[in-house]
CSV table of C-alpha atoms and ligand atoms in Angstrom, one decimal:
chain,number,residue,atom,x,y,z
A,1,UNK,CA,4.4,-17.4,14.5
A,2,UNK,CA,6.7,-14.6,13.6
A,3,UNK,CA,7.4,-11.0,14.2
A,4,UNK,CA,8.9,-9.0,11.3
A,5,UNK,CA,10.1,-5.5,12.3
A,6,UNK,CA,10.1,-2.5,10.1
A,7,UNK,CA,11.6,0.8,11.5
A,8,UNK,CA,8.2,2.2,12.4
A,9,UNK,CA,5.9,-0.8,12.8
A,10,UNK,CA,5.8,-4.5,13.3
A,11,UNK,CA,4.2,-7.2,11.1
A,12,UNK,CA,2.9,-10.0,13.3
A,13,UNK,CA,2.1,-13.4,11.7
A,14,UNK,CA,-0.1,-15.8,13.6
A,15,UNK,CA,0.7,-14.3,17.0
A,16,UNK,CA,-1.5,-14.6,20.0
A,17,UNK,CA,-4.6,-12.3,20.1
A,18,UNK,CA,-3.6,-11.0,23.5
A,19,UNK,CA,-0.7,-9.2,21.8
A,20,UNK,CA,-3.2,-7.4,19.5
A,21,UNK,CA,-5.4,-6.4,22.4
A,22,UNK,CA,-2.4,-5.1,24.3
A,23,UNK,CA,-1.2,-3.1,21.4
A,24,UNK,CA,-4.6,-1.5,20.9
A,25,UNK,CA,-5.0,-0.6,24.5
A,26,UNK,CA,-1.6,0.9,24.4
A,27,UNK,CA,-2.8,3.3,21.7
A,28,UNK,CA,-5.7,4.4,24.0
A,29,UNK,CA,-8.1,5.1,21.0
A,30,UNK,CA,-11.1,7.3,21.7
A,31,UNK,CA,-13.1,5.1,19.3
A,32,UNK,CA,-12.3,2.2,17.0
A,33,UNK,CA,-13.7,1.7,13.5
A,34,UNK,CA,-13.3,-1.5,11.6
A,35,UNK,CA,-13.4,-1.1,7.8
A,36,UNK,CA,-14.7,-4.2,6.0
A,37,UNK,CA,-16.2,-5.1,2.6
A,38,UNK,CA,-19.1,-7.3,1.6
A,39,UNK,CA,-16.9,-10.4,1.8
A,40,UNK,CA,-14.9,-9.8,5.0
A,41,UNK,CA,-17.9,-8.7,7.0
A,42,UNK,CA,-19.1,-12.2,6.6
A,43,UNK,CA,-16.0,-14.3,6.4
A,44,UNK,CA,-13.5,-12.5,8.6
A,45,UNK,CA,-15.2,-10.0,11.0
A,46,UNK,CA,-16.6,-12.8,13.3
A,47,UNK,CA,-13.1,-14.0,13.9
A,48,UNK,CA,-11.9,-10.5,14.8
A,49,UNK,CA,-14.9,-9.9,17.0
A,50,UNK,CA,-14.1,-13.1,18.8
A,51,UNK,CA,-10.5,-12.0,19.6
A,52,UNK,CA,-10.9,-8.2,20.2
A,53,UNK,CA,-11.8,-7.1,23.7
A,54,UNK,CA,-12.7,-3.6,22.8
A,55,UNK,CA,-15.9,-1.9,21.5
A,56,UNK,CA,-15.9,-0.9,17.8
A,57,UNK,CA,-18.0,0.4,15.0
A,58,UNK,CA,-18.1,-1.3,11.6
A,59,UNK,CA,-18.0,0.5,8.3
A,60,UNK,CA,-18.7,-1.6,5.2
A,61,UNK,CA,-17.8,-0.8,1.6
A,62,UNK,CA,-18.6,-2.7,-1.6
A,63,UNK,CA,-16.1,-5.3,-2.7
A,64,UNK,CA,-14.0,-5.1,-5.8
A,65,UNK,CA,-11.5,-3.0,-7.6
A,66,UNK,CA,-14.2,-0.8,-9.3
A,67,UNK,CA,-15.0,0.5,-5.8
A,68,UNK,CA,-11.5,1.5,-5.0
A,69,UNK,CA,-12.4,5.1,-5.7
A,70,UNK,CA,-12.6,8.6,-4.2
A,71,UNK,CA,-16.4,8.2,-4.1
A,72,UNK,CA,-16.0,5.2,-1.7
A,73,UNK,CA,-13.5,7.3,0.4
A,74,UNK,CA,-16.1,10.0,0.6
A,75,UNK,CA,-18.6,7.6,2.0
A,76,UNK,CA,-16.1,6.4,4.6
A,77,UNK,CA,-14.9,9.8,5.6
A,78,UNK,CA,-18.6,10.9,6.0
A,79,UNK,CA,-19.4,7.9,8.2
A,80,UNK,CA,-16.3,8.6,10.3
A,81,UNK,CA,-17.3,12.2,10.8
A,82,UNK,CA,-21.0,11.4,11.5
A,83,UNK,CA,-20.0,8.9,14.2
A,84,UNK,CA,-17.7,11.3,15.9
A,85,UNK,CA,-14.3,9.9,14.8
A,86,UNK,CA,-11.6,12.2,16.1
A,87,UNK,CA,-7.8,12.4,15.8
A,88,UNK,CA,-7.4,9.9,18.6
A,89,UNK,CA,-9.6,7.3,17.0
A,90,UNK,CA,-8.2,4.1,15.4
A,91,UNK,CA,-9.1,2.4,12.2
A,92,UNK,CA,-8.7,-1.3,11.5
A,93,UNK,CA,-8.7,-2.3,7.9
A,94,UNK,CA,-9.9,-5.8,7.6
A,95,UNK,CA,-9.8,-7.1,4.1
A,96,UNK,CA,-7.8,-7.5,0.9
A,97,UNK,CA,-5.7,-5.0,-1.0
A,98,UNK,CA,-8.7,-2.7,-1.8
A,99,UNK,CA,-9.6,-2.4,1.8
A,100,UNK,CA,-6.1,-1.9,3.1
A,101,UNK,CA,-5.1,0.5,0.3
A,102,UNK,CA,-8.3,2.5,0.6
A,103,UNK,CA,-8.6,2.3,4.3
A,104,UNK,CA,-5.0,3.4,4.8
A,105,UNK,CA,-5.6,6.4,2.5
A,106,UNK,CA,-8.8,7.3,4.3
A,107,UNK,CA,-7.1,7.1,7.7
A,108,UNK,CA,-4.0,9.0,6.6
A,109,UNK,CA,-6.1,11.9,5.3
A,110,UNK,CA,-8.9,12.1,7.8
A,111,UNK,CA,-8.1,15.1,10.1
A,112,UNK,CA,-4.6,14.9,8.6
A,113,UNK,CA,-4.2,11.4,9.8
A,114,UNK,CA,-5.4,8.9,12.4
A,115,UNK,CA,-3.7,5.6,13.4
A,116,UNK,CA,-4.6,2.5,11.5
A,117,UNK,CA,-3.9,-1.2,11.8
A,118,UNK,CA,-4.0,-3.4,8.7
A,119,UNK,CA,-5.5,-6.9,9.1
A,120,UNK,CA,-5.0,-8.3,5.6
A,121,UNK,CA,-7.2,-11.2,4.8
A,122,UNK,CA,-6.1,-12.2,1.3
A,123,UNK,CA,-2.7,-13.7,0.3
A,124,UNK,CA,-2.1,-10.7,-1.9
A,125,UNK,CA,-2.7,-8.2,0.9
A,126,UNK,CA,-0.7,-10.3,3.4
A,127,UNK,CA,2.5,-10.5,1.4
A,128,UNK,CA,2.3,-7.2,-0.4
A,129,UNK,CA,-0.5,-4.6,-0.3
A,130,UNK,CA,-0.8,-4.2,3.5
A,131,UNK,CA,2.9,-3.6,4.1
A,132,UNK,CA,5.2,-0.8,2.9
A,133,UNK,CA,3.0,2.2,3.5
A,134,UNK,CA,1.5,2.7,0.0
A,135,UNK,CA,-2.1,3.8,0.3
A,136,UNK,CA,-4.5,5.1,-2.3
A,137,UNK,CA,-7.3,4.6,-4.8
A,138,UNK,CA,-7.7,4.4,-8.5
A,139,UNK,CA,-8.6,7.4,-10.7
A,140,UNK,CA,-11.2,6.1,-13.1
A,141,UNK,CA,-9.4,3.1,-14.5
A,142,UNK,CA,-5.9,4.3,-13.6
A,143,UNK,CA,-4.5,2.1,-10.9
A,144,UNK,CA,-3.5,3.8,-7.6
A,145,UNK,CA,-3.2,7.2,-9.2
A,146,UNK,CA,-4.3,9.0,-6.1
A,147,UNK,CA,-2.5,8.2,-2.8
A,148,UNK,CA,0.2,8.8,-0.4
A,149,UNK,CA,2.7,7.0,1.8
A,150,UNK,CA,1.3,6.4,5.2
A,151,UNK,CA,2.5,3.7,7.6
A,152,UNK,CA,0.1,1.5,9.6
A,153,UNK,CA,0.7,1.3,13.4
A,154,UNK,CA,0.7,-2.5,13.0
A,155,UNK,CA,0.1,-5.2,10.5
A,156,UNK,CA,-1.7,-8.2,12.1
A,157,UNK,CA,-1.7,-11.3,9.9
A,158,UNK,CA,-3.7,-14.4,10.5
A,159,UNK,CA,-3.0,-17.1,7.9
A,160,UNK,CA,-6.2,-18.9,8.8
A,161,UNK,CA,-8.0,-16.2,6.8
A,162,UNK,CA,-6.4,-17.7,3.7
A,163,UNK,CA,-8.8,-20.7,4.1
A,164,UNK,CA,-11.7,-18.5,3.3
A,165,UNK,CA,-10.3,-17.7,-0.2
A,166,UNK,CA,-11.4,-19.4,-3.4
A,167,UNK,CA,-8.8,-20.9,-5.7
A,168,UNK,CA,-8.8,-17.9,-8.0
A,169,UNK,CA,-8.1,-15.5,-5.1
A,170,UNK,CA,-5.3,-17.7,-3.9
A,171,UNK,CA,-3.6,-17.9,-7.3
A,172,UNK,CA,-4.0,-14.1,-7.6
A,173,UNK,CA,-2.1,-13.5,-4.4
A,174,UNK,CA,0.4,-16.2,-5.2
A,175,UNK,CA,1.5,-14.0,-8.2
A,176,UNK,CA,2.9,-11.5,-5.8
A,177,UNK,CA,4.8,-14.3,-3.9
A,178,UNK,CA,6.3,-15.4,-7.3
A,179,UNK,CA,7.2,-11.7,-7.9
A,180,UNK,CA,9.0,-11.4,-4.6
A,181,UNK,CA,11.0,-14.5,-5.3
A,182,UNK,CA,11.9,-13.4,-8.8
A,183,UNK,CA,13.0,-9.9,-7.8
A,184,UNK,CA,14.7,-10.7,-4.5
A,185,UNK,CA,15.1,-14.3,-3.4
A,186,UNK,CA,16.4,-17.2,-5.3
A,187,UNK,CA,15.8,-19.5,-2.3
A,188,UNK,CA,12.1,-18.5,-2.2
A,189,UNK,CA,11.9,-19.3,-6.0
A,190,UNK,CA,13.3,-22.8,-5.3
A,191,UNK,CA,10.7,-23.2,-2.4
A,192,UNK,CA,7.9,-22.2,-4.9
A,193,UNK,CA,9.2,-24.6,-7.6
A,194,UNK,CA,9.3,-27.5,-5.0
A,195,UNK,CA,6.0,-26.7,-3.4
A,196,UNK,CA,3.8,-24.7,-5.9
A,197,UNK,CA,0.7,-23.2,-4.4
A,198,UNK,CA,1.4,-24.5,-0.9
A,199,UNK,CA,0.1,-21.6,1.3
A,200,UNK,CA,1.8,-21.9,4.6
A,201,UNK,CA,2.7,-19.4,7.3
A,202,UNK,CA,6.3,-20.0,6.4
A,203,UNK,CA,5.7,-19.0,2.8
A,204,UNK,CA,3.8,-15.8,3.9
A,205,UNK,CA,6.7,-14.8,6.2
A,206,UNK,CA,9.4,-15.5,3.6
A,207,UNK,CA,7.6,-13.5,1.0
A,208,UNK,CA,7.1,-10.6,3.5
A,209,UNK,CA,10.8,-10.7,4.4
A,210,UNK,CA,11.7,-10.0,0.7
A,211,UNK,CA,9.5,-6.9,0.7
A,212,UNK,CA,10.6,-5.8,4.1
A,213,UNK,CA,14.3,-5.7,3.0
A,214,UNK,CA,13.4,-3.7,-0.1
A,215,UNK,CA,11.1,-1.1,1.5
A,216,UNK,CA,13.5,-0.6,4.4
A,217,UNK,CA,16.2,0.4,2.0
A,218,UNK,CA,13.9,2.6,-0.1
A,219,UNK,CA,10.6,3.4,1.7
A,220,UNK,CA,9.4,6.0,-0.8
A,221,UNK,CA,10.4,4.3,-4.0
A,222,UNK,CA,13.2,6.6,-5.1
A,223,UNK,CA,15.2,3.7,-6.5
A,224,UNK,CA,15.4,0.0,-5.6
A,225,UNK,CA,11.8,-0.3,-4.5
A,226,UNK,CA,10.8,0.0,-8.1
A,227,UNK,CA,11.8,-3.6,-8.6
A,228,UNK,CA,8.6,-4.5,-6.7
A,229,UNK,CA,6.8,-3.3,-9.8
A,230,UNK,CA,8.2,-6.1,-11.9
A,231,UNK,CA,5.3,-7.4,-14.0
A,232,UNK,CA,3.2,-4.3,-13.1
A,233,UNK,CA,3.8,-2.1,-16.2
A,234,UNK,CA,2.1,-4.6,-18.4
A,235,UNK,CA,0.0,-6.0,-15.5
A,236,UNK,CA,-1.6,-2.7,-14.5
A,237,UNK,CA,-2.4,-1.9,-18.2
A,238,UNK,CA,-4.2,-5.2,-18.5
A,239,UNK,CA,-6.0,-4.8,-15.2
A,240,UNK,CA,-7.2,-1.3,-16.3
A,241,UNK,CA,-8.1,-2.6,-19.8
A,242,UNK,CA,-10.3,-5.4,-18.4
A,243,UNK,CA,-11.7,-3.5,-15.4
A,244,UNK,CA,-15.1,-2.8,-17.0
A,245,UNK,CA,-15.2,-6.1,-19.0
A,246,UNK,CA,-17.6,-8.9,-18.2
A,247,UNK,CA,-14.5,-10.9,-17.2
A,248,UNK,CA,-12.2,-8.6,-15.3
A,249,UNK,CA,-8.7,-9.8,-14.3
A,250,UNK,CA,-7.9,-10.0,-10.6
A,251,UNK,CA,-4.8,-7.9,-9.8
A,252,UNK,CA,-2.5,-10.9,-9.4
A,253,UNK,CA,-3.8,-12.5,-12.6
A,254,UNK,CA,-2.9,-9.3,-14.4
A,255,UNK,CA,0.5,-9.3,-12.7
A,256,UNK,CA,1.1,-12.9,-13.8
A,257,UNK,CA,0.5,-11.9,-17.4
A,258,UNK,CA,2.8,-8.9,-16.8
A,259,UNK,CA,5.6,-11.2,-15.4
A,260,UNK,CA,5.4,-13.4,-18.4
A,261,UNK,CA,5.7,-10.4,-20.8
A,262,UNK,CA,8.4,-8.7,-18.7
A,263,UNK,CA,10.4,-11.9,-18.3
A,264,UNK,CA,10.4,-12.1,-22.0
A,265,UNK,CA,11.6,-8.5,-22.3
A,266,UNK,CA,14.3,-9.3,-19.7
A,267,UNK,CA,15.5,-12.1,-22.0
A,268,UNK,CA,15.0,-10.1,-25.2
A,269,UNK,CA,17.1,-7.3,-23.9
A,270,UNK,CA,19.9,-9.7,-22.9
A,271,UNK,CA,19.4,-9.5,-19.2
A,272,UNK,CA,18.4,-13.2,-18.6
A,273,UNK,CA,19.2,-16.4,-20.4
A,274,UNK,CA,16.5,-18.2,-22.4
A,275,UNK,CA,16.4,-21.1,-19.9
A,276,UNK,CA,15.5,-18.7,-17.1
A,277,UNK,CA,12.7,-17.2,-19.2
A,278,UNK,CA,11.5,-20.7,-20.0
A,279,UNK,CA,11.5,-21.6,-16.3
A,280,UNK,CA,9.4,-18.5,-15.4
A,281,UNK,CA,7.1,-18.9,-18.3
A,282,UNK,CA,6.5,-22.6,-17.5
A,283,UNK,CA,5.4,-21.9,-14.0
A,284,UNK,CA,3.2,-18.9,-14.9
A,285,UNK,CA,1.5,-20.7,-17.8
A,286,UNK,CA,0.9,-23.8,-15.5
A,287,UNK,CA,-0.7,-21.7,-12.7
A,288,UNK,CA,-2.6,-19.1,-14.7
A,289,UNK,CA,-4.9,-19.2,-17.7
A,290,UNK,CA,-3.2,-16.7,-20.0
A,291,UNK,CA,-5.4,-14.5,-22.2
A,292,UNK,CA,-4.1,-13.7,-25.6
A,293,UNK,CA,-4.2,-10.1,-26.6
A,294,UNK,CA,-5.5,-9.2,-30.1
A,295,UNK,CA,-3.5,-6.7,-32.1
A,296,UNK,CA,-6.3,-4.1,-32.3
A,297,UNK,CA,-6.1,-3.8,-28.5
A,298,UNK,CA,-2.4,-3.0,-28.4
A,299,UNK,CA,-2.9,0.8,-28.8
A,300,UNK,CA,-5.3,1.0,-25.8
A,301,UNK,CA,-2.9,-1.0,-23.7
A,302,UNK,CA,0.0,1.2,-24.7
A,303,UNK,CA,-2.2,4.2,-23.8
A,304,UNK,CA,-2.6,2.8,-20.3
A,305,UNK,CA,1.1,2.0,-20.0
A,306,UNK,CA,1.9,5.6,-21.1
A,307,UNK,CA,0.0,6.8,-18.0
A,308,UNK,CA,1.9,4.5,-15.6
A,309,UNK,CA,3.4,6.3,-12.6
A,310,UNK,CA,6.8,4.8,-13.1
A,311,UNK,CA,7.3,6.4,-16.5
A,312,UNK,CA,10.3,8.6,-17.0
A,313,UNK,CA,9.9,11.8,-19.0
A,314,UNK,CA,7.1,10.2,-21.0
A,315,UNK,CA,9.0,7.0,-21.7
A,316,UNK,CA,7.8,3.6,-20.7
A,317,UNK,CA,9.7,2.3,-17.7
A,318,UNK,CA,10.0,-1.4,-16.7
A,319,UNK,CA,11.7,-3.3,-13.9
A,320,UNK,CA,13.4,-6.2,-15.6
A,321,UNK,CA,15.0,-9.4,-14.3
A,322,UNK,CA,18.7,-9.8,-14.4
A,323,UNK,CA,18.6,-13.3,-12.9
A,324,UNK,CA,16.4,-15.3,-10.5
A,325,UNK,CA,16.3,-13.1,-7.4
A,326,UNK,CA,17.7,-10.1,-9.1
A,327,UNK,CA,16.0,-7.2,-10.9
A,328,UNK,CA,17.0,-3.9,-12.5
A,329,UNK,CA,14.7,-0.9,-11.9
A,330,UNK,CA,13.7,1.8,-14.3
A,331,UNK,CA,14.7,0.3,-17.7
A,332,UNK,CA,13.3,2.6,-20.5
A,333,UNK,CA,11.9,0.7,-23.5
A,334,UNK,CA,10.2,1.7,-26.7
A,335,UNK,CA,6.5,1.3,-27.5
A,336,UNK,CA,7.6,-1.3,-30.2
A,337,UNK,CA,9.4,-3.4,-27.5
A,338,UNK,CA,6.3,-3.2,-25.3
A,339,UNK,CA,4.1,-4.3,-28.2
A,340,UNK,CA,6.4,-7.2,-28.9
A,341,UNK,CA,6.0,-8.3,-25.3
A,342,UNK,CA,2.2,-8.2,-25.6
A,343,UNK,CA,2.5,-10.5,-28.6
A,344,UNK,CA,3.9,-13.3,-26.6
A,345,UNK,CA,0.8,-13.6,-24.4
B,1,LIG,N1,3.4,-3.3,-4.4
B,1,LIG,C1,4.6,-2.7,-4.7
B,1,LIG,C2,5.1,-1.9,-3.6
B,1,LIG,O1,4.6,-1.9,-2.5
B,1,LIG,O2,6.1,-1.2,-3.8
């Protein structure tokens, strides 16, 4: 059990349900709406129903990144409006990163903003998406292109939800744990090397602590927070590229590919020694089936990278490792360097 405090809200890990109920009654919501998707309505809502001692309405959306869209927001805003949601209502986002990102965005924009609580149910959402205030949706295939910063009132984490995840989902989330270790915590990296894929409450709390320290310093990503995008320049391009494919990549799988490519760039540009790159590459290749990219796809991937939010004056921008637990934000590289990194996959 742990309480991790950010300036405007707490993240509670495996705390007693009475605390959640007390927190909600303190908000005195006029109504409570729980946003779920096709998976969490079955696998997680019964648990929440069991612990909550308030009345609530359920709004369900389709699962999957392809539904993280403004059209889905429109459906949710419409349902909120039809059911009389007002400014004093509360929204509880129960799900993975799509539900917490989209739900946070819907709540932050409905009537200029209503309170919301994130109850992340995947590893990825528990250690990353549900904390730090980034909310939003994709624009066609462009990841998180529409959105705003909006803090939840509370993040309520139950690590028991991780038991409902399949292996692929666990590995996907684990990529963000690896990322947090690589950019901000050498001790967490050692923990991972010693206990790969061991999903414990301690691991979740330690990964969150890395993110907490970074977002506290730079909540709106003016500088240092960009290091949390390590692996994401290449990762987001791959995720967009495969989005409509018969075999889409999960977000964390794409980030794992991205970390491989961007660790190589970190080495290639003289920021890390070859042994460090080898150590990262060994772990990533052991945990994730890495897809090779054919040359004829490079131009499409570069097109996606060119639309990345992090780019600076039209130039590709990367966050590159300078050691285990250290990362340099906003490194501008050429298209040729980016292509060379795709070639190592
Ligand atoms: N997921 C990266 C961030 O929250 O900044």
